[in-house]
Short mmCIF file of C-alpha atoms and ligand atoms in Angstrom, two decimals:
data_model
loop_
_atom_site.label_atom_id
_atom_site.label_comp_id
_atom_site.label_asym_id
_atom_site.label_seq_id
_atom_site.Cartn_x
_atom_site.Cartn_y
_atom_site.Cartn_z
CA MET H 1 19.25 18.70 -18.36
CA GLU H 2 15.45 18.66 -18.35
CA TYR H 3 13.32 18.83 -15.24
CA LYS H 4 9.87 19.86 -14.08
CA VAL H 5 9.52 20.96 -10.46
CA LYS H 6 7.27 23.35 -8.55
CA ASP H 7 9.75 26.20 -8.05
CA ILE H 8 13.46 26.02 -8.79
CA SER H 9 14.12 28.94 -6.43
CA LEU H 10 13.46 26.57 -3.49
CA ALA H 11 16.78 24.83 -4.27
CA SER H 12 18.90 26.42 -1.54
CA ARG H 13 16.42 25.36 1.18
CA GLY H 14 16.42 21.89 -0.39
CA ARG H 15 20.22 21.71 -0.23
CA GLN H 16 20.05 22.41 3.51
CA LEU H 17 17.48 19.66 4.02
CA ILE H 18 19.67 17.21 2.09
CA TYR H 19 22.72 18.28 4.09
CA TRP H 20 20.83 17.42 7.30
CA ALA H 21 19.85 14.02 5.88
CA GLU H 22 23.42 13.30 4.80
CA ARG H 23 24.66 13.93 8.33
CA ASN H 24 22.26 11.23 9.55
CA MET H 25 22.86 8.63 6.84
CA PRO H 26 26.39 7.40 7.58
CA VAL H 27 26.01 3.96 5.99
CA LEU H 28 24.85 5.34 2.67
CA MET H 29 27.64 7.95 2.82
CA ARG H 30 30.20 5.16 3.30
CA ILE H 31 28.78 3.40 0.25
CA ARG H 32 28.95 6.72 -1.63
CA GLU H 33 32.68 7.03 -0.88
CA ARG H 34 33.28 3.57 -2.31
CA PHE H 35 31.04 4.26 -5.33
CA GLU H 36 33.08 7.42 -6.06
CA ARG H 37 36.26 5.34 -6.18
CA GLU H 38 34.92 2.30 -8.00
CA ARG H 39 32.21 3.83 -10.25
CA PRO H 40 30.18 0.56 -10.38
CA LEU H 41 27.24 2.23 -12.11
CA ALA H 42 29.19 3.95 -14.91
CA GLY H 43 27.12 4.08 -18.08
CA ILE H 44 23.93 2.90 -16.31
CA THR H 45 20.66 4.82 -16.48
CA ILE H 46 18.29 4.41 -13.55
CA ALA H 47 14.61 5.38 -13.64
CA ALA H 48 13.59 5.80 -10.01
CA SER H 49 10.02 6.15 -8.74
CA LEU H 50 10.52 6.93 -5.04
CA HIS H 51 9.12 9.44 -2.59
CA VAL H 52 11.01 12.61 -3.49
CA THR H 53 12.38 13.40 -0.03
CA LYS H 54 15.67 14.56 1.44
CA GLU H 55 16.60 10.91 2.11
CA THR H 56 15.89 9.92 -1.48
CA ALA H 57 18.11 12.82 -2.55
CA VAL H 58 20.99 11.26 -0.60
CA LEU H 59 20.41 7.99 -2.46
CA VAL H 60 20.18 9.73 -5.84
CA ARG H 61 23.44 11.61 -5.22
CA THR H 62 25.07 8.30 -4.21
CA LEU H 63 23.92 6.57 -7.40
CA ALA H 64 25.12 9.53 -9.46
CA ARG H 65 28.56 9.48 -7.78
CA GLY H 66 28.69 5.79 -8.69
CA GLY H 67 28.40 6.81 -12.34
CA ALA H 68 24.65 6.44 -12.94
CA ARG H 69 22.40 8.84 -14.78
CA VAL H 70 19.22 9.10 -12.68
CA ALA H 71 15.71 10.17 -13.69
CA LEU H 72 13.65 10.67 -10.52
CA VAL H 73 9.85 10.76 -10.30
CA PRO H 74 7.48 10.38 -7.33
CA SER H 75 5.98 7.14 -6.04
CA ASN H 76 3.04 8.98 -4.52
CA PRO H 77 1.25 12.11 -5.79
CA LEU H 78 1.31 13.87 -2.41
CA SER H 79 4.72 13.07 -0.89
CA THR H 80 7.17 15.22 -2.85
CA GLN H 81 9.25 17.74 -0.88
CA ASP H 82 9.35 20.58 -3.43
CA GLU H 83 12.53 22.07 -1.97
CA VAL H 84 14.36 18.79 -2.45
CA ALA H 85 13.07 18.34 -6.01
CA ALA H 86 14.37 21.85 -6.82
CA ALA H 87 17.80 21.19 -5.30
CA LEU H 88 18.22 17.96 -7.26
CA ALA H 89 17.05 19.59 -10.51
CA GLU H 90 19.57 22.39 -9.99
CA GLU H 91 22.41 19.93 -9.62
CA GLY H 92 21.56 18.19 -12.88
CA VAL H 93 19.30 15.31 -11.87
CA ALA H 94 16.35 14.74 -14.24
CA VAL H 95 13.48 15.30 -11.79
CA TYR H 96 9.79 15.46 -12.68
CA ALA H 97 8.02 15.93 -9.38
CA TRP H 98 5.91 18.29 -7.34
CA ARG H 99 3.61 17.86 -4.39
CA GLY H 100 -0.07 17.45 -5.30
CA MET H 101 0.00 15.80 -8.74
CA ASN H 102 -3.24 14.56 -10.28
CA GLU H 103 -3.38 11.10 -11.82
CA ARG H 104 -2.47 12.34 -15.29
CA GLU H 105 0.57 14.26 -14.02
CA TYR H 106 1.66 11.26 -11.94
CA TYR H 107 1.72 9.00 -15.01
CA ASN H 108 3.24 11.79 -17.14
CA ALA H 109 6.09 11.64 -14.62
CA ILE H 110 6.49 7.91 -15.20
CA GLY H 111 6.54 8.57 -18.97
CA PHE H 112 9.29 11.15 -18.39
CA ALA H 113 11.38 8.62 -16.43
CA LEU H 114 10.92 5.99 -19.14
CA SER H 115 11.93 8.46 -21.86
CA PHE H 116 15.51 8.01 -20.58
CA SER H 117 15.39 4.36 -21.66
CA PRO H 118 16.55 2.96 -18.32
CA ASP H 119 18.79 -0.03 -17.65
CA ILE H 120 17.41 -0.32 -14.12
CA THR H 121 14.04 0.58 -12.60
CA MET H 122 13.95 1.49 -8.92
CA ASP H 123 10.46 1.44 -7.53
CA ASP H 124 8.37 1.99 -4.41
CA GLY H 125 4.93 0.41 -4.70
CA ALA H 126 5.50 -1.01 -8.23
CA ASP H 127 3.68 1.64 -10.28
CA LEU H 128 6.75 2.17 -12.49
CA THR H 129 7.51 -1.54 -12.96
CA ALA H 130 3.85 -2.40 -13.55
CA SER H 131 3.70 0.39 -16.17
CA VAL H 132 6.72 -1.02 -18.04
CA HIS H 133 4.95 -4.39 -18.09
CA LYS H 134 1.61 -2.94 -19.21
CA LEU H 135 3.41 -1.23 -22.09
CA ALA H 136 5.18 -4.47 -23.06
CA TYR H 137 1.85 -6.32 -23.09
CA GLY H 138 0.15 -3.64 -25.19
CA ALA H 139 -2.33 -2.35 -22.57
CA SER H 140 -4.09 0.87 -23.50
CA ASP H 141 -5.78 2.21 -20.37
CA ASP H 142 -5.67 5.86 -19.25
CA THR H 143 -2.40 5.45 -17.37
CA VAL H 144 -0.70 4.18 -20.56
CA GLN H 145 -2.08 7.14 -22.52
CA HIS H 146 -0.66 9.54 -19.91
CA ILE H 147 2.73 7.79 -20.04
CA ARG H 148 2.84 8.18 -23.84
CA GLU H 149 2.30 11.95 -23.55
CA THR H 150 5.77 12.44 -22.03
CA ALA H 151 7.76 9.40 -23.18
CA GLY H 152 9.03 11.04 -26.38
CA SER H 153 10.13 8.81 -29.24
CA ILE H 154 11.09 5.79 -27.12
CA ASP H 155 9.66 2.44 -28.27
CA LEU H 156 7.78 1.75 -25.05
CA ALA H 157 6.80 -1.80 -25.97
CA LYS H 158 10.48 -2.78 -26.22
CA LEU H 159 11.65 -1.11 -23.00
CA ALA H 160 11.29 -4.20 -20.81
CA SER H 161 13.55 -6.27 -23.03
CA ARG H 162 16.50 -3.92 -22.52
CA ILE H 163 16.03 -3.45 -18.76
CA ARG H 164 18.64 -5.38 -16.77
CA GLY H 165 16.63 -5.50 -13.59
CA GLY H 166 14.64 -3.58 -11.05
CA THR H 167 14.44 -3.01 -7.32
CA GLU H 168 11.34 -2.70 -5.13
CA GLU H 169 11.24 -0.81 -1.86
CA THR H 170 8.00 -1.77 -0.13
CA THR H 171 5.87 -4.72 1.01
CA THR H 172 2.96 -4.04 -1.32
CA GLY H 173 5.22 -3.52 -4.34
CA VAL H 174 6.88 -6.88 -3.67
CA ILE H 175 3.46 -8.54 -3.37
CA ARG H 176 2.40 -7.05 -6.73
CA LEU H 177 5.60 -8.14 -8.48
CA LYS H 178 5.45 -11.66 -7.05
CA ALA H 179 1.86 -11.88 -8.36
CA LEU H 180 3.10 -10.79 -11.79
CA HIS H 181 5.78 -13.48 -11.66
CA ARG H 182 3.28 -16.14 -10.53
CA GLU H 183 1.24 -15.38 -13.64
CA GLY H 184 4.40 -15.97 -15.69
CA LYS H 185 4.40 -12.35 -16.87
CA LEU H 186 7.39 -10.81 -15.10
CA LEU H 187 9.89 -9.75 -17.76
CA TYR H 188 13.06 -8.94 -15.80
CA PRO H 189 14.65 -9.73 -12.43
CA ILE H 190 13.61 -7.78 -9.36
CA ILE H 191 15.48 -7.35 -6.10
CA ALA H 192 12.95 -7.13 -3.30
CA VAL H 193 14.75 -4.62 -1.08
CA ASN H 194 11.88 -4.85 1.40
CA GLU H 195 12.95 -8.43 2.17
CA SER H 196 16.33 -7.44 3.59
CA TYR H 197 16.30 -7.66 7.39
CA THR H 198 17.98 -4.28 7.55
CA LYS H 199 14.98 -2.89 5.65
CA TYR H 200 11.68 -4.26 6.94
CA LEU H 201 12.65 -4.87 10.57
CA PHE H 202 13.68 -1.24 10.93
CA ASP H 203 12.02 0.90 8.24
CA ASN H 204 8.58 -0.72 8.40
CA ARG H 205 8.58 -1.08 12.18
CA TYR H 206 10.53 1.77 13.79
CA GLY H 207 10.42 4.15 10.82
CA THR H 208 6.67 3.94 10.28
CA GLY H 209 6.07 3.58 14.01
CA GLN H 210 7.51 7.03 14.62
CA SER H 211 6.72 8.89 11.39
CA THR H 212 3.05 7.88 11.37
CA TRP H 213 2.62 9.59 14.74
CA ASP H 214 4.67 12.52 13.47
CA GLY H 215 2.15 12.92 10.62
CA ILE H 216 -0.90 12.56 12.87
CA LEU H 217 0.48 15.07 15.38
CA ARG H 218 1.45 17.64 12.74
CA ALA H 219 -2.01 17.39 11.15
CA THR H 220 -4.01 17.52 14.40
CA ASN H 221 -1.75 18.58 17.28
CA MET H 222 -3.83 16.15 19.36
CA LEU H 223 -2.89 14.69 22.72
CA VAL H 224 -2.41 10.94 22.42
CA ALA H 225 -2.44 10.35 26.17
CA GLY H 226 -5.88 9.16 27.21
CA LYS H 227 -7.01 8.22 23.70
CA VAL H 228 -8.29 4.90 22.38
CA VAL H 229 -6.15 4.04 19.35
CA VAL H 230 -7.16 1.37 16.84
CA VAL H 231 -4.45 -0.09 14.58
CA ALA H 232 -5.62 -2.27 11.67
CA GLY H 233 -2.97 -4.85 10.76
CA TYR H 234 -0.25 -6.26 13.03
CA GLY H 235 2.48 -6.68 10.44
CA TRP H 236 5.80 -4.88 10.74
CA VAL H 237 4.19 -1.50 10.21
CA GLY H 238 1.21 -2.09 12.48
CA ARG H 239 3.33 -3.30 15.41
CA GLY H 240 5.55 -0.24 15.17
CA ILE H 241 2.55 2.09 15.26
CA ALA H 242 0.84 0.20 18.10
CA THR H 243 4.01 0.16 20.22
CA ARG H 244 4.58 3.89 19.77
CA ALA H 245 0.90 4.59 20.58
CA ARG H 246 1.46 2.94 23.93
CA GLY H 247 4.62 4.98 24.46
CA LEU H 248 2.70 8.19 23.82
CA GLY H 249 0.24 7.28 26.58
CA ALA H 250 -2.78 5.98 24.69
CA ARG H 251 -5.36 4.70 27.20
CA ARG H 252 -6.18 1.63 25.11
CA VAL H 253 -4.46 0.30 22.00
CA ILE H 254 -6.71 -2.05 20.01
CA VAL H 255 -5.38 -4.17 17.15
CA THR H 256 -7.50 -5.68 14.37
CA GLU H 257 -6.18 -8.58 12.28
CA VAL H 258 -7.26 -11.32 9.87
CA ASN H 259 -4.22 -13.55 10.46
CA PRO H 260 -4.65 -15.72 13.60
CA VAL H 261 -0.88 -15.95 14.32
CA ARG H 262 -0.40 -12.22 14.11
CA ALA H 263 -3.53 -11.61 16.17
CA LEU H 264 -2.10 -13.91 18.83
CA GLU H 265 1.23 -12.06 18.75
CA ALA H 266 -0.67 -8.82 19.33
CA VAL H 267 -2.49 -10.37 22.32
CA PHE H 268 0.76 -11.66 23.83
CA ASP H 269 2.39 -8.27 23.21
CA GLY H 270 -0.29 -6.88 25.48
CA PHE H 271 -2.74 -5.32 23.02
CA GLU H 272 -6.51 -5.79 22.86
CA VAL H 273 -7.66 -7.60 19.73
CA MET H 274 -11.19 -7.46 18.30
CA PRO H 275 -12.98 -7.16 14.93
CA ILE H 276 -12.97 -3.75 13.29
CA SER H 277 -16.80 -3.63 13.41
CA ARG H 278 -16.56 -3.56 17.22
CA ALA H 279 -13.45 -1.38 17.42
CA ALA H 280 -15.15 1.16 15.13
CA GLU H 281 -17.55 2.09 17.93
CA ILE H 282 -14.83 2.54 20.55
CA GLY H 283 -11.83 4.24 18.91
CA ASP H 284 -10.78 7.88 18.95
CA VAL H 285 -8.04 7.41 16.34
CA PHE H 286 -7.93 4.76 13.59
CA ILE H 287 -4.76 3.89 11.66
CA THR H 288 -4.70 1.33 8.84
CA ALA H 289 -1.48 -0.57 8.08
CA THR H 290 -2.51 -3.64 6.10
CA GLY H 291 -1.82 -3.14 2.38
CA ASP H 292 -5.41 -4.31 1.93
CA VAL H 293 -8.50 -2.66 0.52
CA ARG H 294 -11.56 -1.19 2.37
CA VAL H 295 -10.29 -2.34 5.76
CA ILE H 296 -12.30 0.53 7.22
CA SER H 297 -15.53 0.50 5.22
CA LEU H 298 -18.23 3.14 5.03
CA ASP H 299 -20.34 1.04 7.38
CA HIS H 300 -17.51 1.14 9.96
CA ILE H 301 -17.13 4.90 9.55
CA LEU H 302 -20.86 5.44 10.11
CA ARG H 303 -20.60 3.60 13.45
CA MET H 304 -17.72 5.75 14.72
CA LYS H 305 -17.93 8.29 17.51
CA ASP H 306 -18.32 11.97 16.68
CA GLY H 307 -14.79 13.37 16.27
CA ALA H 308 -13.06 10.14 15.24
CA ILE H 309 -9.76 10.64 13.42
CA LEU H 310 -8.79 8.43 10.45
CA ALA H 311 -5.31 7.93 9.00
CA ASN H 312 -3.65 5.42 6.71
CA ALA H 313 -0.03 4.23 6.88
CA GLY H 314 -0.33 1.35 4.41
CA HIS H 315 -0.07 1.54 0.66
CA PHE H 316 -2.23 3.74 -1.58
CA ASN H 317 -5.47 5.40 -0.55
CA VAL H 318 -7.79 2.40 -0.53
CA GLU H 319 -7.49 1.04 3.01
CA ILE H 320 -10.07 3.53 4.25
CA ASP H 321 -13.18 3.81 2.05
CA VAL H 322 -12.56 7.45 1.13
CA GLU H 323 -14.75 7.13 -1.97
CA GLY H 324 -17.70 5.98 0.13
CA LEU H 325 -17.08 8.78 2.62
CA GLU H 326 -17.00 11.37 -0.18
CA ARG H 327 -20.20 9.94 -1.64
CA VAL H 328 -22.34 10.13 1.48
CA ALA H 329 -20.87 13.13 3.32
CA ARG H 330 -23.28 16.03 3.80
CA SER H 331 -20.36 18.44 3.73
CA LYS H 332 -16.58 18.54 3.77
CA ARG H 333 -14.15 21.27 4.75
CA THR H 334 -10.44 21.70 5.42
CA ILE H 335 -9.73 22.41 9.09
CA ARG H 336 -5.91 22.49 9.01
CA PRO H 337 -3.34 21.44 6.41
CA TYR H 338 -4.00 17.78 5.54
CA LEU H 339 -6.99 17.56 7.90
CA GLU H 340 -10.45 17.27 6.34
CA GLU H 341 -13.72 17.29 8.28
CA TYR H 342 -16.62 15.23 6.90
CA GLU H 343 -20.16 15.64 8.17
CA LEU H 344 -21.91 12.28 7.97
CA PRO H 345 -25.61 11.75 7.17
CA ASN H 346 -26.13 10.80 10.85
CA GLY H 347 -24.88 14.24 11.93
CA LYS H 348 -21.54 13.02 13.37
CA ARG H 349 -18.24 14.41 12.12
CA VAL H 350 -15.09 12.44 11.31
CA TYR H 351 -11.65 13.75 10.38
CA LEU H 352 -9.50 12.27 7.60
CA ILE H 353 -5.77 12.99 7.42
CA GLY H 354 -3.96 13.41 4.07
CA GLU H 355 -6.81 12.13 1.87
CA GLY H 356 -6.23 8.65 3.27
CA ARG H 357 -2.79 8.47 1.62
CA LEU H 358 0.37 7.58 3.56
CA VAL H 359 0.03 9.82 6.60
CA ASN H 360 3.75 9.83 7.40
CA LEU H 361 4.79 11.05 3.96
CA VAL H 362 1.88 13.38 3.30
CA ALA H 363 1.50 15.12 6.66
CA ALA H 364 5.12 14.75 7.81
CA GLU H 365 8.50 14.06 6.16
CA GLY H 366 8.39 10.27 5.98
CA HIS H 367 10.78 8.15 7.99
CA PRO H 368 13.69 9.86 9.70
CA SER H 369 17.00 9.76 7.84
CA GLU H 370 18.60 7.36 10.35
CA VAL H 371 16.26 4.56 9.29
CA MET H 372 16.21 5.38 5.55
CA ASP H 373 20.01 5.11 5.82
CA MET H 374 19.64 1.31 5.92
CA SER H 375 16.76 1.03 3.43
CA PHE H 376 18.61 3.08 0.85
CA ALA H 377 21.97 1.40 1.54
CA ASN H 378 20.12 -1.75 0.41
CA GLN H 379 18.82 0.08 -2.68
CA ALA H 380 22.31 1.27 -3.64
CA LEU H 381 23.78 -2.21 -3.13
CA ALA H 382 20.90 -3.75 -5.08
CA ALA H 383 21.61 -1.50 -8.08
CA GLU H 384 25.28 -2.47 -7.95
CA TYR H 385 24.33 -6.16 -7.61
CA LEU H 386 22.10 -5.99 -10.70
CA VAL H 387 24.97 -4.49 -12.71
CA LYS H 388 27.54 -7.03 -11.52
CA ASN H 389 25.39 -10.18 -11.73
CA LYS H 390 23.29 -11.56 -14.55
CA LEU H 391 20.09 -12.82 -12.95
CA GLY H 392 17.27 -14.78 -14.55
CA VAL H 393 13.72 -13.47 -14.32
CA GLY H 394 12.49 -13.75 -10.73
CA VAL H 395 12.00 -11.85 -7.47
CA TYR H 396 15.15 -12.09 -5.32
CA LYS H 397 16.26 -11.06 -1.86
CA LEU H 398 19.67 -9.36 -1.66
CA PRO H 399 22.30 -11.90 -0.53
CA ASP H 400 22.53 -12.19 3.26
CA GLU H 401 26.19 -11.05 3.30
CA LEU H 402 25.15 -7.66 1.94
CA ASP H 403 22.28 -7.39 4.42
CA VAL H 404 24.63 -8.23 7.29
CA GLU H 405 27.20 -5.77 5.95
CA VAL H 406 24.60 -2.97 6.21
CA ALA H 407 23.91 -3.95 9.83
CA LYS H 408 27.64 -3.98 10.63
CA LEU H 409 28.17 -0.56 9.09
CA LYS H 410 25.18 0.83 10.99
CA LEU H 411 26.43 -0.53 14.31
CA SER H 412 29.89 0.82 13.66
CA SER H 413 28.48 4.26 12.76
CA MET H 414 26.73 4.21 16.16
CA GLY H 415 29.95 3.25 17.94
CA ILE H 416 28.48 -0.09 19.06
CA GLU H 417 30.71 -3.17 19.25
CA ILE H 418 29.49 -6.75 19.50
CA ASP H 419 31.05 -10.13 20.27
CA GLU H 420 32.45 -12.57 17.74
CA LEU H 421 32.04 -16.35 17.87
CA THR H 422 35.09 -18.21 19.15
CA GLU H 423 36.17 -21.17 17.02
CA GLU H 424 34.81 -23.52 19.71
CA GLN H 425 31.42 -21.75 19.69
CA ARG H 426 31.22 -21.79 15.91
CA ARG H 427 31.83 -25.54 15.88
CA TYR H 428 29.36 -26.15 18.73
CA ILE H 429 26.45 -24.34 17.13
CA THR H 430 27.00 -25.80 13.68
CA SER H 431 27.53 -29.48 14.52
CA TRP H 432 25.12 -32.30 15.35
CA GLU H 433 27.63 -34.54 17.23
CA LEU H 434 28.03 -32.37 20.31
CA GLY H 435 25.19 -32.77 22.81
CA THR H 436 24.57 -33.64 26.46
P1 NAD W 501 2.77 -7.13 6.53
O1 NAD W 501 2.38 -8.03 5.43
O2 NAD W 501 3.88 -7.50 7.46
O3 NAD W 501 1.50 -6.79 7.44
C1 NAD W 501 0.21 -6.54 6.97
C2 NAD W 501 -0.76 -7.13 8.01
O4 NAD W 501 -2.09 -6.69 7.71
C3 NAD W 501 -0.79 -8.67 7.98
O5 NAD W 501 -0.52 -9.18 9.28
C4 NAD W 501 -2.19 -9.00 7.51
O6 NAD W 501 -2.71 -10.19 8.08
C5 NAD W 501 -2.96 -7.77 7.98
N1 NAD W 501 -4.24 -7.57 7.27
C6 NAD W 501 -4.53 -7.76 5.96
N2 NAD W 501 -5.82 -7.47 5.72
C7 NAD W 501 -6.35 -7.07 6.90
C8 NAD W 501 -7.63 -6.63 7.30
N3 NAD W 501 -8.65 -6.56 6.42
N4 NAD W 501 -7.82 -6.29 8.60
C9 NAD W 501 -6.81 -6.36 9.50
N5 NAD W 501 -5.58 -6.78 9.17
C10 NAD W 501 -5.34 -7.12 7.89
O7 NAD W 501 3.10 -5.74 5.82
P2 NAD W 501 3.90 -4.49 6.44
O8 NAD W 501 5.33 -4.60 6.09
O9 NAD W 501 3.47 -4.26 7.83
O10 NAD W 501 3.30 -3.34 5.50
C11 NAD W 501 1.93 -2.95 5.59
C12 NAD W 501 1.63 -1.89 4.51
O11 NAD W 501 2.37 -0.71 4.80
C13 NAD W 501 2.05 -2.29 3.10
O12 NAD W 501 1.10 -1.77 2.20
C14 NAD W 501 3.39 -1.59 2.89
O13 NAD W 501 3.70 -1.39 1.54
C15 NAD W 501 3.16 -0.31 3.65
N6 NAD W 501 4.36 0.38 4.17
C16 NAD W 501 4.21 1.70 4.43
C17 NAD W 501 5.28 2.41 4.96
C18 NAD W 501 5.16 3.87 5.18
O14 NAD W 501 6.17 4.57 5.13
N7 NAD W 501 3.97 4.38 5.44
C19 NAD W 501 6.49 1.76 5.27
C20 NAD W 501 6.60 0.39 5.02
C21 NAD W 501 5.51 -0.30 4.49
N1 SAH W 502 3.72 4.08 -3.64
C1 SAH W 502 3.02 3.51 -2.50
C2 SAH W 502 4.00 2.79 -1.69
C3 SAH W 502 4.08 2.80 -0.18
S1 SAH W 502 5.40 3.74 0.37
C4 SAH W 502 2.23 4.64 -1.85
O1 SAH W 502 2.57 5.79 -2.00
O2 SAH W 502 1.20 4.39 -1.24
C5 SAH W 502 6.15 2.99 1.71
C6 SAH W 502 7.63 3.17 1.58
O3 SAH W 502 8.00 4.54 1.73
C7 SAH W 502 8.38 2.44 2.65
O4 SAH W 502 8.76 1.14 2.26
C8 SAH W 502 9.57 3.35 2.97
O5 SAH W 502 10.82 2.76 2.70
C9 SAH W 502 9.36 4.57 2.08
N2 SAH W 502 9.70 5.80 2.82
C10 SAH W 502 9.34 6.11 4.08
N3 SAH W 502 9.92 7.28 4.47
C11 SAH W 502 10.65 7.70 3.43
C12 SAH W 502 11.50 8.82 3.23
N4 SAH W 502 11.73 9.71 4.21
N5 SAH W 502 12.07 8.95 2.00
C13 SAH W 502 11.86 8.05 1.02
N6 SAH W 502 11.09 6.97 1.16
C14 SAH W 502 10.49 6.78 2.35
#
């Protein structure tokens, strides 16, 4: 089996990391046991573009035990855990991943995944799915050229027509794919895993809430107590980060928003809300979590205090204007792993973590296994659902029964029991006749 990883001799360390993840992913392990018996993915090839982490390895092993052949490539150039990539390669998974890819290598990886002529695409951020569509529509930009370099003899223009369906892990990926569908250009059905309750309410909120701080602390070893923290965006990710900032003792937690309802929620949750132009002058630590572009602009950065720390937890590296910062900085140097110091033209210094890419996956290990347990249970069930059901082109949520099943399994793995409706209660809350 072919693979390209940083160092295959890291495999035994990778196996230990995966073992630790498996211990903490009981729902996915339950699904794996069933997949081993039922083999629902027999004969199916899956091209997966996901962060190559120990948790993703547990998903990949589960899909493989269900009968699938999996080609795994990264969904971010800086998030691969090289030990994990080596362990998977050694056990026969087609992996093309290492930490620190340049843009060409990143799209070469996508070409490698597509060379397996997948039945299903599994994506995080929609780079893989968007590439399949670009190829179908005959685009010829640099990314397409890089894909062709590794795709072998596959007819890339025809790939989309043989793909049964795809899955998408994250908010921004779902937004991109819905936009594609709105333009009438989506070519196969997508299951928006991010829209399962057992995904976004937990992964985006509690997962990112904790792992973002894990990344910031590993990169800086700073004390949060006493600091002024600014969180841009009060979606599921932003509220997780803001809540954990408070728990770590931040002196003030300021939220910036563009959506009036969400801004109001932040106020009623007890956070200060103000425009970023004002917050820029006050904050010690800035964290973006919007999925938007240039939320912290160069102008904002130039107003910041000397020593301000900048990190991004939203998609891609465009939420903070890193390009602008690079352009005007008098000098730049690495202070610690994933911590860059920029000297600004006004003499102040600011510190950027992980090149402005996802701080939790670049400077730490991403979400803890316990939370990825539910996200990836949804991914495994989505793959099975695509095989068992013929869907028309569209962006779908997984059926509620499956979502609820994941919640039940998680509760049961934690030894937590809940009540059941009595027949009388069921009737009462579903009828219109019964009142005062
Ligand atoms: P969401 O849509 O629930 O929230 C985004 C919020 O940002 C919205 O409330 C929106 O009004 C706000 N916003 C948009 N532009 C803004 C601006 N210029 N200034 C201030 N606020 C602005 O999305 P979410 O689920 O919270 O996800 C946010 C981002 O994080 C997405 O890009 C998603 O893909 C990514 N994500 C990252 C991780 C991770 O592991 N780091 C995990 C899950 C999601
Ligand atoms: N490709 C984009 C997408 C954002 S990634 C980018 O790199 O910028 C955000 C997603 O990462 C989340 O939806 C979450 O499910 C996933 N993630 C977080 N921790 C993870 C982990 N430990 N292993 C695999 N995926 C993880």
